[in-house]
Amino acid sequence: MVANSTGTQLAIGCEDGSVKIFQVVPGGIQFERNLDRRKGRVLCLSWHPSDTHIVAGSIDFFRVIDVTSGQTVQRIMVNYHVEKAKRECVVWAIALLSSGTVVSADSFGRVQFWDWEQGTLAESHTVSTSAVLSLAVAQKEDSIIVGTSTGATYHLQLLPVRLGGLEKRWVRTKPFQFHSHDVRAVAHSPTALISGGLDAQLVIRPLMEKVQKKSYDAVLRKFTFPHRRLVSCARKARLLLFQFSQYLELWRLGSTEETGKDGEVLPLCRMPEHLVQLKSKGPEHIYSSCVSPCGTWLGYSTASRFQLYRVHCDGDGVSLRKVPKVPKLLPPAYQLQFSADSESLFVASARGSVHVFQLLEPGGCKHLHTLRPPSGCSEAVYLLAPSADGHWLAAVSGDWAIHIYNLKCFKHHCVVPTYDCAVSAIAIHPSTNNLVIAYSDQQLFEFSIPEKQYTSWSRTVQSRGLHRAWLERDSPITHITFNPKNPSHILLHDTYLLCVLDKSLPLPDDSALLMNQSTLKQLPETARKRQLHAFKICKKFQPLLFMDLLDKNCLVVVERPIMDFKTQLPLPVQQKKFGT
Amino acid sequence: MNLDKAFKATLSADVYRIHSLPQGGALVLFRGGAVRTLDVLLEAPQQEIENLISAEAIRWSGAFMEGQQPVLIFTTEKDRNFFVYVQKPKLCSLHKYKLEQQGSAKPLCFTAHITNQTVTLLCLYSNNSVYQVLIPLQQNTEEEEEKEEEILSKSLLLNLSVSGAVLKGTSLVVLDKDHIAVLGSLPEPGKKPKECLTIWNTKFQTLQTSKELPLGTSGQLWCYEEKFFLIHGKVLTVIMYKCETSSLAAAVGKLKDSQTLDVSSFVNWNTLEDEELVVSFQSQESVALKAESRMSLRSNRSTVAGQSGPLSVGQLLLRLKDSSNYVVETELKKLMAKAPTPDLQATIGCVVTALTDRCKRNPKFYPQNLLQEIVETRDLSYSLCPDLMAVALEQKDLHLLQMCLERFPDIPEEITYACLKAFLSVSEDHLKSVDVNLDSAICYVDVELNDMEVKTEILENGFSEEMDQDMCDTKIPQESRSVGESCPVGLQKAALLNAVLHSAYTETFLLPHLKNLPAQQAVLFLRYLYYLYVKCSEKVNTTLPGIRSPTINQIMDWMCLLLDAQFTVMVMLPEAKDLLSNLHKFVRAQVRFYSELNKIEGSLRELQRLNHLRESQTYSIEVLEII
């Protein structure tokens, strides 16, 4: 399924060998017509940049279709010159360049360049012994990245044969091995190669020749977890809700009666309890989920449905009851969030709107209001943060604007000054009603909702600048919470660290050690004072999926060891190495 | 090259030199001028070798590949006439040429190279000039046969004159078509001549560069793969060079970054220990003792002679030959008190050799304490004083032997075996009066039991070597119960045997000697080894206490070696039967024990792994302190 360059038409290749063209209309798509149907399933499609032709890759061949006439104008067998033609040659990825060159990537590990009008093979590069699965072309069409089933990606570049000469050829320049499994998707940005694999990793490899200086931008980055909340916590009921792609799991946390010194593992007096597993119906993935702070409500949404459940805990048994007659929404719900008193539910929706539901005992739900930004918004809301007193709600939409609504009168209160970066986490302080915002460039802001302006601490942070080591971290802050005991504490976490930000302490400058906890622990109490700074970072738990403060001295941390899901992956393509 | 497969072939004529060629194998040049390829020669070593040059003496030879054919060129001298022979062994062709005479000057050094079917022979003459002789390789053979002897005309290539002074060349090497290197000495008025390595441009007749070699050289120069090799003082010096294309600018030294001699590195034998000592020793010896070595002939003598201290080694050695014990001792004390210089090591080697020579000549002369002190304080090696141990064996100086075994890294297996045999055969009685270093054995040999054993020996008065063997017959059955519990040898003997266990050896070379060990001694040695093994196994870390005590690996290796060598004998001996069966039982028990341990280790590993797995999945409540 590929859209054309202007985004007005969508071409869809089907199993039966047909290519269907859909018109993109506001709010949906509309079937336009069928292009020439030929035998053989269509595995990949590519539009010509001028939208005149479509190239469709199938097994053993690809064909070029004229969009206006709908006729197949060229059909080229790709396995023609191969001895091992007994096996079928699957064209996994294809691209049609503006020069009329067709680039095909096939299961024989070849990347081939064809002149489709002549039907001739211009160049063939066998990049791998295993299949080439994905292909992406740079905007300038001088560079191609391909991903293979061995987890390797290869970079091909159009380079002059002689320095300064006019004749250019495609040359395989750089091989990269960042993945252990199939590289299913690749993308080519102006300065970086991006690849995503079956090993659940997203890798961004900057192209060194495009990066001007050796800086933070030139660093290879790997992402394993989505920057979304997958775990939600019912603080009062001490429940955790885990969101998996097809089901939800509700756990009750264990407890202990002991205390101990730093690093000690305490004996449990109650084991954690798996309360219930809730399977979502149908093939759709769960998009978002949430459990209410009191632990009696549970909601999740898929691409087409939104479900709300009432959780009844009676002794050891747990029963779930589906709330009937949930108001129909224009799906999907991008984010679900219960209010602190568990009396209302906020549903982040498309076009910047937030639906407010009132939850009714013993198990009902009523649509109360829909909050919309006054200026309108085309993007969906993806982050929500209600205040503890139930007075305010902050919502972040895809255009990175943060709107604050007054829930008492369901009115738009204000907009946080725009900052040109994605918001990765927001939270409203329970006592001061300051909104703490973490951006994906690692900047931290504190915005006073009642005063509609940045706080003085936030201004200090901005004028002083954050520590370099903090700014150069890889993964964004995904969750913010507060310490009810100490209002100056802000708790933050990303994939690799959790941090207690103490606003009462001085900010560290670049010469100071940012991760100074282990140093501090070695110092005597008296000597610690001078070394203290605002960022108290703990890297003990990695990789960190979720962290929340249950009560004043109880922190819940969810780790997801990479090895756990690596072992569940199918075996990668075996490669012989050094005769083993 | 596998040294195991090396074999000796006796030839019917004297060999002058063996040349190896990159693809052509090896060529053997005989003194008589005949040439054979090594393959042909080895097929029939005794084949008749013709004499081609009668009374001429070969002065120089060189081998080259011309296409697929090896070509061997050599020059001969007879009555101040020089001849050049060009041989192609594959074609059995031989050409003889006579070199044009050059007044009174005679050639000192030759070098040759082949280009375009022509041999270019460069000769360094004693009149300090380099001449070039061209010899065509392709010739009409018939025409050749007509003439008896063709006289080769030569042309002057280069005059070795440096701003008035003349370089007295000793050897030359061709670097490329325009450059040659000459090693020689430049006379300086009022001073001794200084030696230097020079590179000349023959095209422009200029001296390109030179390097002074103040320590003197052997007069020889080799050149392989853009590196010069020469002996500078006592050091093998490697000098890398790079020849740039000859240009006028380079010749007159106007080229900006012409680095002809860029890096020079040294391989200094004296900084390396032990194995290299041999080399320095030999060079020392050749300088000090044999005052007529080729080396000192070619270069000037004074450079090297000036280095050897106030009392030259030669003088000292002469004095050692016949002066009294006291004088020898004081002289040597003086020598040893000297600050360590690089050549002191070699000097002491020479001194020890001189002393042992004297001991050999006069059995009454044996400066035991002096020799012990030298061995103890100096890092000597066997090869530095090869006769020392033989003399010590003769004199039954067990303490010195023990010290040598502990310290020398290169004792031949034959000597090691001789020591072992001597130690095993010497009576415990005699040993009691001998002063040996007991450090290696005192910590584990049970003294009480040992005393008991000594007592029994005292009871058997007049204990001798033969008696020892006889006694074993009667003693072993009695002791068989306590085998592995008490030490079968006395403390002194144990210490001596430990020294043998400590020495380095190669199995293949030791094995044939061990086969000669008398059966009773072999059994005694095996019992001692068994005792050590049991002692070792008592400890968790399987090591014996004490300084220089044998390690379990040494014990096991010797045990295996001894059983290998003496197995048939052992099996036949009735008194060895119990010992062998005990040993077998013990080893089997050990093997079982260790295999059980291995199993336990495996299980523990698995448990640990499972534990880890569980740990990573479990839920835990931990205390986390954030300051």
Tab-separated table of N, CA, C and O in Angstrom, chain B residues 540-600:
chain	number	residue	atom	x	y	z
B	540	VAL	N	44.626	-29.286	48.801
B	540	VAL	CA	43.532	-28.874	47.919
B	540	VAL	C	44.088	-28.247	46.640
B	540	VAL	O	43.626	-28.516	45.543
B	541	ASN	N	45.115	-27.419	46.819
B	541	ASN	CA	45.635	-26.727	45.641
B	541	ASN	C	46.714	-27.527	44.900
B	541	ASN	O	47.344	-27.033	43.988
B	542	THR	N	46.906	-28.768	45.300
B	542	THR	CA	47.878	-29.678	44.689
B	542	THR	C	49.238	-29.030	44.467
B	542	THR	O	49.850	-29.182	43.426
B	543	THR	N	49.708	-28.297	45.450
B	543	THR	CA	51.076	-27.801	45.369
B	543	THR	C	51.802	-28.194	46.631
B	543	THR	O	51.203	-28.326	47.701
B	544	LEU	N	53.088	-28.388	46.485
B	544	LEU	CA	53.903	-28.748	47.628
B	544	LEU	C	54.442	-27.480	48.247
B	544	LEU	O	54.713	-26.515	47.544
B	545	PRO	N	54.590	-27.458	49.572
B	545	PRO	CA	55.155	-26.261	50.189
B	545	PRO	C	56.654	-26.173	49.918
B	545	PRO	O	57.268	-27.149	49.479
B	546	GLY	N	57.204	-25.031	50.166
B	546	GLY	CA	58.650	-24.869	50.051
B	546	GLY	C	59.062	-24.124	48.803
B	546	GLY	O	58.279	-23.943	47.879
B	547	ILE	N	60.326	-23.708	48.817
B	547	ILE	CA	60.868	-22.968	47.687
B	547	ILE	C	61.359	-23.982	46.656
B	547	ILE	O	62.004	-24.973	46.994
B	548	ARG	N	61.061	-23.744	45.405
B	548	ARG	CA	61.500	-24.592	44.296
B	548	ARG	C	61.052	-26.039	44.463
B	548	ARG	O	61.715	-26.969	44.012
B	549	SER	N	59.954	-26.250	45.152
B	549	SER	CA	59.477	-27.625	45.248
B	549	SER	C	58.784	-27.967	43.931
B	549	SER	O	58.237	-27.097	43.258
B	550	PRO	N	58.836	-29.237	43.543
B	550	PRO	CA	58.305	-29.595	42.218
B	550	PRO	C	56.801	-29.376	42.124
B	550	PRO	O	56.072	-29.555	43.108
B	551	THR	N	56.329	-28.986	40.975
B	551	THR	CA	54.894	-28.807	40.762
B	551	THR	C	54.281	-30.130	40.338
B	551	THR	O	54.994	-31.053	39.904
B	552	ILE	N	52.975	-30.225	40.451
B	552	ILE	CA	52.303	-31.490	40.119
B	552	ILE	C	52.516	-31.846	38.660
B	552	ILE	O	52.679	-33.012	38.311
B	553	ASN	N	52.586	-30.830	37.807
B	553	ASN	CA	52.790	-31.118	36.391
B	553	ASN	C	54.163	-31.723	36.146
B	553	ASN	O	54.300	-32.682	35.383
B	554	GLN	N	55.170	-31.166	36.821
B	554	GLN	CA	56.516	-31.715	36.663
B	554	GLN	C	56.546	-33.159	37.138
B	554	GLN	O	57.114	-34.033	36.479
B	555	ILE	N	55.896	-33.406	38.275
B	555	ILE	CA	55.888	-34.766	38.824
B	555	ILE	C	55.222	-35.726	37.850
B	555	ILE	O	55.750	-36.792	37.526
B	556	MET	N	54.049	-35.305	37.350
B	556	MET	CA	53.302	-36.189	36.447
B	556	MET	C	54.090	-36.435	35.166
B	556	MET	O	54.148	-37.558	34.669
B	557	ASP	N	54.704	-35.371	34.635
B	557	ASP	CA	55.457	-35.525	33.392
B	557	ASP	C	56.605	-36.510	33.559
B	557	ASP	O	56.809	-37.389	32.727
B	558	TRP	N	57.321	-36.349	34.665
B	558	TRP	CA	58.444	-37.255	34.892
B	558	TRP	C	57.963	-38.675	35.113
B	558	TRP	O	58.578	-39.635	34.672
B	559	MET	N	56.853	-38.813	35.822
B	559	MET	CA	56.327	-40.151	36.079
B	559	MET	C	55.964	-40.835	34.770
B	559	MET	O	56.327	-42.002	34.539
B	560	CYS	N	55.277	-40.101	33.914
B	560	CYS	CA	54.896	-40.665	32.620
B	560	CYS	C	56.137	-41.034	31.819
B	560	CYS	O	56.216	-42.107	31.204
B	561	LEU	N	57.102	-40.130	31.855
B	561	LEU	CA	58.312	-40.329	31.084
B	561	LEU	C	59.055	-41.571	31.561
B	561	LEU	O	59.493	-42.414	30.770
B	562	LEU	N	59.150	-41.690	32.867
B	562	LEU	CA	59.878	-42.811	33.446
B	562	LEU	C	59.147	-44.117	33.129
B	562	LEU	O	59.770	-45.116	32.757
B	563	LEU	N	57.821	-44.107	33.231
B	563	LEU	CA	57.062	-45.322	32.930
B	563	LEU	C	57.182	-45.664	31.457
B	563	LEU	O	57.298	-46.835	31.101
B	564	ASP	N	57.168	-44.650	30.622
B	564	ASP	CA	57.348	-44.884	29.190
B	564	ASP	C	58.677	-45.567	28.918
B	564	ASP	O	58.756	-46.533	28.163
B	565	ALA	N	59.700	-45.022	29.553
B	565	ALA	CA	61.044	-45.502	29.268
B	565	ALA	C	61.274	-46.888	29.837
B	565	ALA	O	61.981	-47.706	29.253
B	566	GLN	N	60.705	-47.145	30.984
B	566	GLN	CA	61.084	-48.351	31.724
B	566	GLN	C	59.935	-49.344	31.867
B	566	GLN	O	60.019	-50.233	32.699
B	567	PHE	N	58.898	-49.191	31.069
B	567	PHE	CA	57.690	-49.955	31.352
B	567	PHE	C	57.921	-51.462	31.309
B	567	PHE	O	57.549	-52.189	32.221
B	568	THR	N	58.571	-51.925	30.256
B	568	THR	CA	58.778	-53.378	30.120
B	568	THR	C	59.579	-53.908	31.302
B	568	THR	O	59.276	-54.974	31.844
B	569	VAL	N	60.589	-53.140	31.698
B	569	VAL	CA	61.424	-53.560	32.829
B	569	VAL	C	60.579	-53.620	34.106
B	569	VAL	O	60.634	-54.593	34.862
B	570	MET	N	59.789	-52.578	34.309
B	570	MET	CA	58.961	-52.482	35.514
B	570	MET	C	58.008	-53.663	35.621
B	570	MET	O	57.794	-54.210	36.702
B	571	VAL	N	57.394	-53.973	34.480
B	571	VAL	CA	56.409	-55.050	34.497
B	571	VAL	C	57.070	-56.352	34.922
B	571	VAL	O	56.487	-57.156	35.636
B	572	MET	N	58.294	-56.522	34.498
B	572	MET	CA	58.987	-57.762	34.812
B	572	MET	C	59.463	-57.826	36.258
B	572	MET	O	59.566	-58.901	36.826
B	573	LEU	N	59.763	-56.683	36.835
B	573	LEU	CA	60.347	-56.683	38.180
B	573	LEU	C	59.302	-57.030	39.235
B	573	LEU	O	58.279	-56.364	39.331
B	574	PRO	N	59.563	-58.022	40.062
B	574	PRO	CA	58.576	-58.360	41.091
B	574	PRO	C	58.395	-57.236	42.109
B	574	PRO	O	57.287	-56.986	42.566
B	575	GLU	N	59.495	-56.543	42.455
B	575	GLU	CA	59.365	-55.528	43.495
B	575	GLU	C	58.627	-54.284	42.998
B	575	GLU	O	58.145	-53.493	43.807
B	576	ALA	N	58.541	-54.134	41.687
B	576	ALA	CA	57.830	-52.964	41.168
B	576	ALA	C	56.336	-53.206	41.076
B	576	ALA	O	55.550	-52.287	40.896
B	577	LYS	N	55.959	-54.491	41.204
B	577	LYS	CA	54.568	-54.878	40.968
B	577	LYS	C	53.603	-54.158	41.913
B	577	LYS	O	52.618	-53.551	41.486
B	578	ASP	N	53.952	-54.216	43.191
B	578	ASP	CA	53.087	-53.570	44.181
B	578	ASP	C	53.011	-52.067	43.942
B	578	ASP	O	51.943	-51.468	44.018
B	579	LEU	N	54.191	-51.525	43.672
B	579	LEU	CA	54.256	-50.086	43.450
B	579	LEU	C	53.358	-49.687	42.289
B	579	LEU	O	52.552	-48.764	42.377
B	580	LEU	N	53.474	-50.460	41.184
B	580	LEU	CA	52.679	-50.126	40.008
B	580	LEU	C	51.201	-50.263	40.290
B	580	LEU	O	50.393	-49.427	39.880
B	581	SER	N	50.844	-51.317	41.001
B	581	SER	CA	49.408	-51.518	41.239
B	581	SER	C	48.882	-50.436	42.184
B	581	SER	O	47.774	-49.940	42.000
B	582	ASN	N	49.712	-50.071	43.184
B	582	ASN	CA	49.294	-48.969	44.059
B	582	ASN	C	49.104	-47.694	43.268
B	582	ASN	O	48.126	-46.961	43.452
B	583	LEU	N	50.097	-47.444	42.416
B	583	LEU	CA	50.060	-46.236	41.602
B	583	LEU	C	48.806	-46.229	40.739
B	583	LEU	O	48.096	-45.225	40.645
B	584	HIS	N	48.554	-47.373	40.134
B	584	HIS	CA	47.387	-47.495	39.273
B	584	HIS	C	46.109	-47.205	40.053
B	584	HIS	O	45.260	-46.427	39.621
B	585	LYS	N	46.019	-47.818	41.235
B	585	LYS	CA	44.818	-47.627	42.056
B	585	LYS	C	44.656	-46.163	42.429
B	585	LYS	O	43.566	-45.598	42.347
B	586	PHE	N	45.777	-45.591	42.816
B	586	PHE	CA	45.718	-44.205	43.272
B	586	PHE	C	45.295	-43.275	42.140
B	586	PHE	O	44.416	-42.424	42.300
B	587	VAL	N	45.933	-43.487	40.975
B	587	VAL	CA	45.603	-42.627	39.837
B	587	VAL	C	44.148	-42.806	39.452
B	587	VAL	O	43.432	-41.834	39.175
B	588	ARG	N	43.695	-44.062	39.478
B	588	ARG	CA	42.301	-44.306	39.104
B	588	ARG	C	41.351	-43.608	40.071
B	588	ARG	O	40.367	-42.988	39.680
B	589	ALA	N	41.714	-43.697	41.356
B	589	ALA	CA	40.875	-43.036	42.362
B	589	ALA	C	40.851	-41.531	42.127
B	589	ALA	O	39.792	-40.897	42.216
B	590	GLN	N	42.041	-40.989	41.799
B	590	GLN	CA	42.117	-39.548	41.546
B	590	GLN	C	41.237	-39.165	40.365
B	590	GLN	O	40.499	-38.190	40.408
B	591	VAL	N	41.351	-39.975	39.284
B	591	VAL	CA	40.579	-39.682	38.074
B	591	VAL	C	39.096	-39.689	38.390
B	591	VAL	O	38.353	-38.786	38.006
B	592	ARG	N	38.673	-40.699	39.170
B	592	ARG	CA	37.251	-40.778	39.532
B	592	ARG	C	36.836	-39.566	40.337
B	592	ARG	O	35.800	-38.958	40.104
B	593	PHE	N	37.711	-39.247	41.299
B	593	PHE	CA	37.430	-38.124	42.178
B	593	PHE	C	37.230	-36.845	41.351
B	593	PHE	O	36.264	-36.108	41.523
B	594	TYR	N	38.162	-36.637	40.404
B	594	TYR	CA	38.066	-35.413	39.627
B	594	TYR	C	36.866	-35.423	38.689
B	594	TYR	O	36.241	-34.399	38.445
B	595	SER	N	36.546	-36.598	38.166
B	595	SER	CA	35.383	-36.627	37.268
B	595	SER	C	34.106	-36.343	38.055
B	595	SER	O	33.200	-35.662	37.582
B	596	GLU	N	34.093	-36.851	39.338
B	596	GLU	CA	32.939	-36.527	40.186
B	596	GLU	C	32.879	-35.028	40.455
B	596	GLU	O	31.825	-34.408	40.385
B	597	LEU	N	34.063	-34.476	40.746
B	597	LEU	CA	34.123	-33.035	40.994
B	597	LEU	C	33.598	-32.261	39.784
B	597	LEU	O	32.875	-31.280	39.922
B	598	ASN	N	34.006	-32.739	38.600
B	598	ASN	CA	33.556	-32.079	37.370
B	598	ASN	C	32.039	-32.094	37.277
B	598	ASN	O	31.414	-31.117	36.907
B	599	LYS	N	31.490	-33.263	37.621
B	599	LYS	CA	30.024	-33.389	37.556
B	599	LYS	C	29.375	-32.395	38.510
B	599	LYS	O	28.404	-31.715	38.172
B	600	ILE	N	29.955	-32.332	39.727
B	600	ILE	CA	29.382	-31.417	40.723
B	600	ILE	C	29.478	-29.982	40.216
B	600	ILE	O	28.529	-29.201	40.333
